[in-house]
């Protein structure tokens, strides 16, 4: 029961940051306070021993490792929005509740990896859909596999919207961009999908 409530609290807590991310691509830092109830549930669950200590520790350890790697990548210039980093930092300690019976290792699967994997799949799918739709009239004019692949993840534009697009290359005044990923929004969708899995036999 408490595990389900935690998943529900995470999904509800991510709604406001996800809304900001989708609408404006700028997430108000105060919106993360919506995840406070999930942390209160975490504390209560640990207090009454509803959450096995090994599950909590495993979630925290995997979270620290992955967040550390993400921090290093960001320092090295890897494109990662501030809101995306905050998202992972906040959700990671809670995500041990995401256990998938099809991917379990022993009794506990690192829930943060499952959460991150599903969020990434949704994000990549979004990029493909946007790029393919924007390039729907260009595929028949493509010459070569390289140009075909480029149309799967980027599209031509006259002006780059830096809040919602990432410049891939600019050649002779022709700009190709890839759609920026509202990762917080897709994390919210991922949390909903993982919650729905509880109702599938």
Coordinates of C-alpha atoms in Angstrom, one line a residue, residues 8-171:
X8 CA 1.4 8.2 -6.6
X9 CA 3.1 11.0 -4.6
X10 CA 6.0 11.1 -7.1
X11 CA 3.7 11.3 -10.1
X12 CA 1.6 14.1 -8.5
X13 CA 4.8 15.9 -7.3
X14 CA 6.2 15.9 -10.9
X15 CA 3.1 17.3 -12.5
X16 CA 3.8 21.0 -11.8
X17 CA 7.5 20.9 -12.8
X18 CA 6.5 18.9 -15.9
X19 CA 3.9 21.5 -16.8
X20 CA 6.5 24.3 -16.6
X21 CA 9.0 22.3 -18.6
X22 CA 6.5 21.6 -21.4
X23 CA 5.0 25.1 -21.6
X24 CA 8.0 27.3 -21.1
X25 CA 11.1 25.0 -20.8
X26 CA 11.9 26.9 -17.6
X27 CA 11.0 25.2 -14.3
X28 CA 10.3 27.3 -11.3
X29 CA 12.6 26.0 -8.5
X30 CA 9.7 26.3 -6.0
X31 CA 7.7 23.7 -8.0
X32 CA 10.0 21.0 -6.7
X33 CA 8.5 21.4 -3.3
X34 CA 5.6 19.4 -4.7
X35 CA 7.7 16.3 -4.1
X36 CA 7.9 17.0 -0.3
X37 CA 5.0 14.6 0.4
X38 CA 6.9 11.8 -1.3
X39 CA 9.8 12.5 1.0
X40 CA 7.5 12.6 4.1
X41 CA 6.2 9.2 3.0
X42 CA 9.8 8.0 2.6
X43 CA 10.6 9.0 6.2
X44 CA 7.4 7.5 7.5
X45 CA 8.0 4.2 5.6
X46 CA 11.5 3.9 6.9
X47 CA 10.3 4.7 10.5
X48 CA 7.7 1.9 10.5
X49 CA 10.0 -0.4 8.5
X50 CA 7.6 -0.6 5.6
X51 CA 10.5 -0.1 3.3
X52 CA 13.2 -2.8 3.5
X53 CA 16.4 -1.1 4.4
X54 CA 18.2 -2.9 1.6
X55 CA 15.8 -1.3 -0.9
X56 CA 16.3 2.2 0.5
X57 CA 20.1 1.8 0.6
X58 CA 20.2 0.3 -2.9
X59 CA 18.2 3.1 -4.3
X60 CA 20.4 5.7 -2.6
X61 CA 23.6 4.1 -3.7
X62 CA 22.6 3.8 -7.3
X63 CA 21.3 7.3 -7.2
X64 CA 24.6 8.7 -5.9
X65 CA 26.6 6.9 -8.5
X66 CA 24.4 8.0 -11.4
X67 CA 24.0 11.5 -10.2
X68 CA 27.8 11.7 -9.8
X69 CA 28.3 10.5 -13.4
X70 CA 25.8 13.0 -14.6
X71 CA 27.5 15.8 -12.7
X72 CA 30.9 14.9 -14.3
X73 CA 29.3 14.8 -17.8
X74 CA 27.8 18.2 -17.2
X75 CA 31.2 19.6 -16.2
X76 CA 32.7 18.1 -19.3
X77 CA 30.2 20.0 -21.5
X78 CA 27.5 17.4 -21.9
X79 CA 24.2 19.1 -22.7
X80 CA 22.0 18.7 -19.7
X81 CA 19.5 21.4 -18.5
X82 CA 19.6 22.5 -14.9
X83 CA 16.0 21.4 -14.3
X84 CA 16.9 17.9 -15.7
X85 CA 19.8 17.6 -13.2
X86 CA 17.6 18.8 -10.3
X87 CA 14.9 16.2 -11.4
X88 CA 17.3 13.3 -11.2
X89 CA 18.8 14.5 -8.0
X90 CA 15.4 14.8 -6.3
X91 CA 13.7 11.7 -7.7
X92 CA 16.6 9.3 -7.5
X93 CA 16.4 8.7 -3.7
X94 CA 12.7 7.9 -4.0
X95 CA 12.8 5.7 -7.1
X96 CA 13.7 2.5 -5.3
X97 CA 9.9 1.9 -5.2
X98 CA 9.9 1.2 -9.0
X99 CA 10.4 -2.5 -9.1
X100 CA 9.7 -4.4 -12.3
X101 CA 9.1 -8.1 -12.1
X102 CA 10.4 -8.6 -15.6
X103 CA 13.8 -7.0 -14.9
X104 CA 14.3 -7.8 -11.2
X105 CA 17.7 -8.9 -10.0
X106 CA 17.1 -10.9 -6.9
X107 CA 14.4 -9.2 -4.9
X108 CA 15.3 -5.6 -5.8
X109 CA 16.0 -3.9 -9.2
X110 CA 17.7 -0.5 -9.2
X111 CA 14.5 1.5 -9.7
X112 CA 16.4 4.7 -10.7
X113 CA 17.8 2.9 -13.8
X114 CA 14.3 1.7 -14.7
X115 CA 12.9 5.3 -14.2
X116 CA 15.8 6.8 -16.2
X117 CA 15.6 4.2 -19.0
X118 CA 11.8 4.8 -19.5
X119 CA 12.3 8.6 -19.4
X120 CA 15.1 8.3 -22.0
X121 CA 13.0 6.1 -24.3
X122 CA 10.1 8.6 -24.2
X123 CA 12.5 11.5 -24.9
X124 CA 14.2 9.8 -27.9
X125 CA 10.8 8.8 -29.3
X126 CA 9.7 12.4 -29.0
X127 CA 12.8 13.6 -31.0
X128 CA 12.1 11.1 -33.8
X129 CA 8.4 12.0 -34.0
X130 CA 9.1 15.8 -34.2
X131 CA 11.9 15.5 -36.7
X132 CA 10.1 13.0 -38.9
X133 CA 7.0 15.2 -38.9
X134 CA 8.9 18.4 -39.7
X135 CA 10.8 16.6 -42.5
X136 CA 7.8 14.6 -43.9
X137 CA 8.1 16.4 -47.3
X138 CA 11.9 16.1 -47.5
X139 CA 12.5 12.3 -47.3
X140 CA 11.8 11.7 -51.0
X141 CA 14.5 14.2 -51.9
X142 CA 17.2 12.6 -49.7
X143 CA 20.5 11.5 -51.4
X144 CA 22.5 9.2 -49.3
X145 CA 22.1 7.4 -46.0
X146 CA 23.8 10.1 -44.0
X147 CA 21.3 12.7 -45.0
X148 CA 18.5 10.3 -44.4
X149 CA 19.7 9.6 -40.8
X150 CA 20.1 13.4 -40.2
X151 CA 16.4 13.9 -41.1
X152 CA 15.5 11.4 -38.3
X153 CA 16.8 13.6 -35.5
X154 CA 17.0 17.2 -36.9
X155 CA 15.3 19.6 -39.2
X156 CA 16.0 22.9 -41.0
X157 CA 15.0 26.2 -39.6
X158 CA 15.7 29.9 -40.3
X159 CA 16.0 31.0 -36.7
X160 CA 16.9 28.9 -33.7
X161 CA 14.6 29.0 -30.7
X162 CA 17.3 28.4 -28.0
X163 CA 14.7 27.5 -25.4
X164 CA 13.2 24.7 -27.4
X165 CA 15.8 23.8 -30.0
X166 CA 19.5 22.7 -30.1
X167 CA 21.7 23.7 -33.1
X168 CA 23.2 20.6 -34.8
X169 CA 25.1 22.4 -37.5
X170 CA 25.1 25.6 -39.5
X171 CA 26.5 25.3 -43.0

